[in-house]
Coordinates of C-alpha atoms and ligand atoms in Angstrom, one line a residue:
M278 CA -11.0 6.0 35.9
M279 CA -11.6 4.8 32.7
K280 CA -9.7 5.8 29.6
K281 CA -11.6 7.5 27.4
D282 CA -12.1 6.2 23.8
I283 CA -10.1 7.7 20.7
F284 CA -12.3 8.3 17.4
I285 CA -9.8 9.5 14.5
F286 CA -11.8 10.7 11.3
G287 CA -9.2 9.3 8.3
I288 CA -9.3 10.3 4.6
E289 CA -7.3 9.2 1.8
T290 CA -7.5 11.0 -1.6
S291 CA -3.4 9.9 -3.2
C292 CA -4.6 8.2 -5.9
D293 CA -7.7 6.8 -7.4
E294 CA -9.6 6.0 -4.2
T295 CA -11.6 8.2 -2.9
A296 CA -12.1 7.4 0.8
A297 CA -13.2 7.5 4.4
A298 CA -13.3 6.6 7.9
V299 CA -13.5 6.5 11.3
I300 CA -11.4 4.1 13.7
K301 CA -11.6 3.7 17.6
N302 CA -8.9 3.9 19.6
G303 CA -6.2 2.8 16.6
T304 CA -7.5 -0.5 16.7
D305 CA -11.3 -0.6 16.1
I306 CA -12.9 0.1 12.4
I307 CA -16.3 1.6 13.0
A308 CA -17.0 2.7 9.4
N309 CA -14.4 2.2 6.4
V310 CA -15.7 3.5 3.3
V311 CA -14.0 3.0 -0.4
S312 CA -15.6 5.1 -4.0
S313 CA -12.9 3.3 -6.5
Q314 CA -12.1 5.2 -9.8
I315 CA -10.9 2.1 -11.5
E316 CA -13.6 2.1 -14.2
S317 CA -13.0 6.1 -15.1
H318 CA -9.7 5.0 -16.0
K319 CA -9.5 1.4 -16.8
R320 CA -9.9 2.3 -20.6
F321 CA -6.7 4.8 -20.7
G322 CA -4.9 2.0 -18.9
G323 CA -4.0 4.1 -15.8
V324 CA -4.5 6.5 -13.6
V325 CA -5.5 9.6 -15.3
P326 CA -4.2 12.1 -12.4
E327 CA -7.4 15.1 -13.5
I328 CA -9.6 12.6 -13.8
A329 CA -8.4 11.3 -10.3
S330 CA -8.6 14.7 -8.6
R331 CA -12.0 15.5 -10.8
H332 CA -13.8 12.0 -9.5
H333 CA -12.5 12.7 -6.1
V334 CA -14.1 16.2 -6.0
E335 CA -17.1 15.0 -6.5
Q336 CA -17.5 12.0 -4.5
I337 CA -15.7 13.2 -1.3
I338 CA -19.2 14.6 0.8
A339 CA -21.0 11.8 -0.3
V340 CA -18.2 9.4 0.7
F341 CA -17.7 11.7 4.4
E342 CA -21.4 11.2 4.9
E343 CA -22.1 7.2 4.5
T344 CA -18.9 7.4 6.7
L345 CA -20.8 9.4 9.7
E346 CA -24.3 7.5 8.8
R347 CA -22.7 4.1 8.8
A348 CA -20.3 4.9 12.5
G349 CA -23.7 6.6 13.7
L350 CA -21.5 9.2 14.3
T351 CA -21.0 13.1 13.9
F352 CA -18.0 15.5 13.5
Q353 CA -18.2 16.1 17.0
D354 CA -17.8 13.1 18.0
M355 CA -14.2 12.9 16.7
D356 CA -11.0 14.0 18.1
A357 CA -8.7 14.6 14.7
I358 CA -9.1 14.0 11.3
A359 CA -6.2 12.8 9.8
V360 CA -5.5 13.0 6.2
T361 CA -2.9 11.5 3.5
K362 CA -0.8 14.5 2.7
G363 CA 1.8 12.7 0.6
P364 CA 3.4 10.9 -1.4
G365 CA 0.8 10.4 -4.4
L366 CA -0.6 13.3 -6.9
V367 CA -0.4 16.6 -6.3
G368 CA -4.2 17.3 -7.5
A369 CA -5.7 14.5 -6.0
L370 CA -3.7 14.7 -2.7
L371 CA -4.8 18.4 -2.0
V372 CA -9.0 17.0 -2.7
G373 CA -8.1 15.2 0.2
V374 CA -6.2 17.7 2.3
N375 CA -8.7 20.8 1.6
A376 CA -11.6 18.9 2.9
A377 CA -9.9 17.9 6.0
K378 CA -9.0 21.2 6.8
A379 CA -12.2 22.6 6.2
I380 CA -13.3 19.6 8.7
A381 CA -10.9 20.4 11.1
F382 CA -11.4 24.4 10.9
A383 CA -15.2 23.8 10.9
H384 CA -15.3 21.9 13.9
D385 CA -12.2 22.8 16.0
L386 CA -10.5 19.8 15.3
P387 CA -6.5 19.2 15.5
L388 CA -5.4 18.4 11.8
I389 CA -2.9 15.6 11.6
G390 CA -1.1 14.8 8.0
V391 CA -0.4 11.1 7.4
H392 CA 2.3 9.5 5.1
H393 CA 0.6 7.1 2.6
I394 CA 3.1 4.0 3.5
A395 CA 2.6 4.5 6.6
G396 CA -0.7 4.4 6.4
H397 CA 0.0 0.6 4.7
I398 CA 1.6 0.0 7.3
Y399 CA -0.5 0.6 10.1
A400 CA -3.2 -1.3 8.7
N401 CA -1.7 -4.4 10.1
R402 CA -2.6 -2.9 13.8
L403 CA -6.0 -3.0 12.6
V404 CA -6.0 -6.5 12.9
Q405 CA -3.0 -7.3 14.9
E406 CA -1.4 -5.4 17.7
M407 CA 2.5 -4.4 16.5
S408 CA 5.5 -5.8 18.4
F409 CA 8.8 -4.2 17.9
P410 CA 11.2 -4.0 16.5
L411 CA 9.6 -4.7 13.3
M412 CA 10.4 -5.3 9.5
S413 CA 7.8 -4.3 7.2
L414 CA 7.7 -5.4 3.4
V415 CA 5.9 -2.3 1.5
V416 CA 4.8 -3.5 -2.2
S417 CA 2.4 -1.4 -3.7
G418 CA 2.0 0.4 -7.2
G419 CA 4.3 3.3 -6.0
H420 CA 6.4 1.9 -3.8
T421 CA 8.1 -1.2 -3.4
E422 CA 10.8 -1.0 0.0
L423 CA 11.7 -2.7 3.2
V424 CA 11.3 0.0 6.2
Y425 CA 12.7 -1.1 9.7
M426 CA 10.2 0.6 12.8
K427 CA 12.1 0.5 16.3
E428 CA 8.8 1.9 17.7
H429 CA 5.7 3.5 16.8
G430 CA 6.1 6.1 14.2
S431 CA 9.8 5.5 13.5
F432 CA 10.3 4.1 10.0
E433 CA 13.9 3.2 8.7
V434 CA 14.4 2.6 5.0
I435 CA 16.5 -0.4 4.6
G436 CA 16.0 -0.7 1.0
E437 CA 14.1 0.5 -1.9
T438 CA 12.7 0.0 -5.8
R439 CA 15.7 1.2 -8.3
D440 CA 13.1 1.5 -10.9
D441 CA 9.7 0.5 -10.9
A442 CA 7.6 -0.3 -8.4
A443 CA 6.3 -3.7 -8.1
G444 CA 3.1 -3.2 -8.7
E445 CA 4.1 -1.1 -11.3
A446 CA 6.1 -4.4 -12.8
Y447 CA 3.0 -6.5 -12.4
D448 CA 0.6 -3.7 -14.1
K449 CA 3.1 -3.4 -17.3
V450 CA 3.2 -7.3 -17.5
A451 CA -0.6 -6.9 -17.7
R452 CA -1.0 -4.6 -20.7
T453 CA 1.8 -6.7 -22.5
L454 CA -0.8 -9.2 -22.3
S455 CA -3.9 -7.2 -23.3
L456 CA -5.4 -7.5 -19.2
P457 CA -7.3 -5.0 -17.6
Y458 CA -5.6 -2.1 -15.7
P459 CA -4.8 -2.9 -12.8
G460 CA -3.4 -5.7 -13.8
G461 CA -1.8 -7.0 -10.6
P462 CA -5.0 -9.1 -9.7
H463 CA -5.8 -10.8 -13.9
I464 CA -1.3 -11.8 -13.4
D465 CA -2.0 -13.6 -10.0
R466 CA -5.4 -15.0 -11.3
L467 CA -3.3 -16.4 -15.0
A468 CA -0.3 -17.3 -12.8
A469 CA -2.7 -19.4 -9.7
E470 CA -3.4 -21.2 -13.3
G471 CA 0.0 -21.6 -14.9
Q472 CA 3.4 -23.7 -14.1
D473 CA 6.7 -21.5 -14.0
T474 CA 7.7 -22.8 -17.3
Y475 CA 9.7 -19.4 -18.4
S476 CA 12.8 -19.0 -17.3
L477 CA 13.2 -15.5 -16.0
P478 CA 15.9 -13.6 -14.1
R479 CA 15.8 -12.7 -10.3
I480 CA 17.2 -9.8 -10.1
R481 CA 19.3 -9.3 -6.3
L482 CA 21.2 -6.4 -7.6
E483 CA 24.9 -6.4 -5.1
E484 CA 26.0 -8.3 -3.0
G485 CA 23.8 -8.3 0.4
S486 CA 21.4 -5.2 -0.9
Y487 CA 18.3 -4.8 0.0
D488 CA 17.1 -2.9 -2.9
F489 CA 14.8 -3.7 -5.3
S490 CA 14.8 -3.6 -9.6
F491 CA 12.4 -4.9 -11.4
S492 CA 12.5 -3.6 -14.7
G493 CA 14.4 -5.8 -16.3
L494 CA 12.4 -8.4 -15.4
K495 CA 9.7 -6.7 -16.9
S496 CA 11.4 -6.1 -20.2
A497 CA 12.4 -10.0 -19.8
V498 CA 8.8 -10.6 -19.8
I499 CA 7.8 -8.2 -23.2
N500 CA 10.8 -9.6 -25.0
T501 CA 9.1 -13.4 -24.8
V502 CA 6.3 -12.3 -26.0
H503 CA 7.5 -10.0 -29.4
N504 CA 9.9 -12.8 -29.5
A505 CA 7.1 -15.6 -29.7
E506 CA 5.2 -13.0 -31.6
Q507 CA 8.4 -12.2 -34.4
R508 CA 8.3 -16.3 -34.9
G509 CA 4.6 -17.4 -35.0
E510 CA 4.5 -18.7 -31.8
E511 CA 1.6 -18.7 -29.5
I512 CA 2.8 -17.7 -25.9
N513 CA 0.6 -19.1 -22.5
P514 CA 0.0 -16.2 -20.8
E515 CA -0.7 -18.8 -17.8
N516 CA 2.3 -19.8 -17.7
L517 CA 4.3 -16.4 -18.7
A518 CA 2.0 -14.8 -15.7
A519 CA 3.5 -17.9 -13.6
S520 CA 6.9 -17.5 -14.0
F521 CA 6.6 -13.7 -13.9
Q522 CA 4.9 -14.1 -10.2
A523 CA 7.3 -16.5 -9.4
S524 CA 10.2 -14.0 -10.4
V525 CA 8.9 -11.0 -8.0
V526 CA 8.1 -13.5 -5.2
D527 CA 11.3 -15.6 -4.8
V528 CA 13.3 -11.7 -4.6
L529 CA 10.8 -10.5 -2.3
T530 CA 10.7 -13.1 0.0
E531 CA 14.3 -13.9 -0.1
K532 CA 15.0 -10.0 1.1
T533 CA 13.1 -9.8 3.1
V534 CA 13.7 -13.0 5.0
R535 CA 17.2 -11.6 5.0
A536 CA 16.5 -8.3 6.4
A537 CA 14.6 -9.7 9.3
K538 CA 17.0 -11.6 10.6
E539 CA 19.5 -9.5 10.1
Y540 CA 17.8 -6.8 12.6
D541 CA 16.6 -9.2 14.2
V542 CA 13.0 -8.1 14.7
K543 CA 10.3 -9.7 15.9
Q544 CA 7.6 -9.2 13.4
V545 CA 7.2 -8.8 9.4
L546 CA 4.2 -7.1 7.7
L547 CA 3.1 -7.2 4.6
A548 CA 1.3 -3.9 3.2
G549 CA 0.6 -2.3 0.3
G550 CA -2.0 -3.2 -2.9
V551 CA 0.5 -6.5 -3.8
A552 CA 0.3 -7.4 -0.3
A553 CA -2.9 -9.0 -2.0
N554 CA -1.4 -11.2 -3.6
K555 CA -1.9 -15.0 -3.2
G556 CA 1.2 -16.3 -4.3
L557 CA 3.7 -13.6 -2.0
R558 CA 1.2 -14.0 1.1
A559 CA 1.8 -18.1 0.4
S560 CA 5.7 -17.7 -0.2
L561 CA 6.1 -15.6 2.9
E562 CA 3.6 -17.6 5.1
N563 CA 5.4 -20.6 4.2
A564 CA 9.3 -19.1 4.7
F565 CA 8.4 -17.4 8.2
G566 CA 6.3 -20.5 9.4
E567 CA 9.8 -22.1 9.7
I568 CA 11.6 -19.3 11.7
E569 CA 10.9 -19.4 15.4
N570 CA 10.4 -16.2 17.1
I571 CA 9.7 -14.1 14.1
D572 CA 5.7 -13.7 13.3
I573 CA 4.8 -13.1 9.9
M574 CA 1.4 -10.4 9.5
I575 CA -0.8 -10.4 6.3
P576 CA -4.0 -7.9 6.5
P577 CA -7.0 -8.8 4.7
I578 CA -7.4 -8.4 0.8
S579 CA -9.8 -5.1 1.6
L580 CA -7.0 -3.4 3.8
C581 CA -3.8 -4.4 1.5
T582 CA -5.3 -1.9 -1.2
D583 CA -5.9 2.3 -0.3
N584 CA -8.7 2.7 2.4
A585 CA -8.3 5.4 4.7
A586 CA -8.8 3.4 7.7
M587 CA -5.1 2.4 7.4
I588 CA -4.9 6.5 7.6
A589 CA -6.8 6.7 10.8
A590 CA -5.4 4.1 12.3
A591 CA -1.3 5.8 11.3
G592 CA -2.9 9.2 12.3
T593 CA -4.2 7.6 16.1
I594 CA -0.4 7.0 16.8
L595 CA 0.6 10.6 15.8
F596 CA -1.9 11.5 17.7
E597 CA -1.0 10.3 20.9
Q598 CA 2.3 11.1 20.0
G599 CA 1.4 14.8 20.0
K600 CA 1.7 14.8 16.2
R601 CA -0.4 17.9 14.8
D602 CA -0.4 20.2 11.4
G603 CA -1.6 23.7 10.9
L604 CA -4.2 24.6 8.7
D605 CA -1.3 26.2 5.8
M606 CA -0.8 21.8 5.5
N607 CA -0.4 21.3 2.2
G608 CA -0.1 18.0 -0.6
H609 CA 3.2 16.4 -0.7
P610 CA 4.1 14.2 -3.9
G611 CA 7.2 13.2 -2.6
L612 CA 7.0 13.0 0.8
D613 CA 9.5 11.0 2.7
I614 CA 8.7 8.6 5.0
E615 CA 11.7 9.1 6.9
E616 CA 11.2 13.0 7.3
F617 CA 7.6 13.3 7.7
Ligands
KG4_911 O1 -1.2 0.0 -2.4 P1 -1.9 0.5 -3.6 O2 -3.7 0.3 -3.5 O3 -2.0 2.3 -3.9 C1 -0.3 2.7 -4.8 O4 -0.7 3.1 -3.5 O5 -0.4 2.4 -5.3 O6 -1.3 -0.4 -5.0 C2 -2.2 -0.8 -5.8 C3 -1.3 -1.6 -6.9 C4 -1.8 -1.6 -8.7 O7 0.0 -2.0 -9.1 C5 -2.0 -3.3 -8.4 O8 -1.9 -4.2 -10.2 C6 -1.8 -4.2 -7.5 O9 -1.4 -3.0 -6.2 N1 -2.4 -5.3 -6.8 C7 -2.2 -6.3 -7.0 C8 -3.1 -7.7 -6.4 N2 -3.8 -6.6 -6.2 C9 -3.3 -5.1 -6.1 N3 -0.4 -6.9 -7.6 C10 -0.4 -8.6 -7.5 N4 -1.4 -9.1 -7.0 C11 -2.5 -8.4 -6.5 N5 -3.4 -9.5 -6.2
ZN912 ZN1 -1.4 2.7 -1.7

């Protein structure tokens, strides 16, 4: 008998994107709708939690309707509802979680809470099948970590940032250079036009550590700008962006390569908003291109930043593993990926 197709409806509202998607069998994108609020947060230079929650409430029904319309399906065709239950902004998470509960209750569908970072990692499965064991480098606005997976649904954090996330450092450096929020893409663009001429630190921490630290690098960039201002000198934004990016990319690449070899993985996955970074993509492709037996997988840029297709992709695995949440599910701003 032919196996029945599994359709999962995914919902993501943990930060500043209101998103919904329909995924077939965990791998095929049937519809993927993202409504960004970036314009509303830009003038504040960052995400304002209260504004984010209000936007989600205003947008979510329209995003659901558009997703079903594009898919040509209804909630009756779904096998389950998957929603980001954390980590993220609590007020923002709650909008998605409550919408998911309402739909699950109204249509008598299973409800599955998904960890946001698990979602970022599973964005890769929308491109190519995963092979285990694997190492994922997760780099986003809120997280920077190396996650080891020995099988589907199993996550071990072997290293993480002790201060700023990589994306946060990008956004703060961009702000110092008077670039709009979110600054990552602007720094990336400038870096491509500049040279690594400023001497900035590579912060590697103790010998053998897989942890990261970006606050010292960020301070070094801010000091460089202030010192130039005091001396009445011009800084070269392209070169400073290139120098900052080179430092971030060097450390991320070096630790990822070392972790992949030590854990003897078959695959390395890049995940999270900063995975859109052209310098990082090129550096990892280059480094792993020279290593036999380890494949590097990098999702297309549209699947790197927040979306619900990745949440439905991760939700499909949980669905197949029989994991369910009750209608008492809550939003968890500090949800741990090893325990969710
Ligand atoms: O994963 P994401 O969309 O949201 C979180 O879960 O945090 O990541 C957003 C982060 C922001 O800090 C943004 O500046 C950064 O990803 N980002 C980039 C690039 N595109 C987005 N950072 C560097 N280079 C990029 N091209
Ligand atoms: Zn994210």
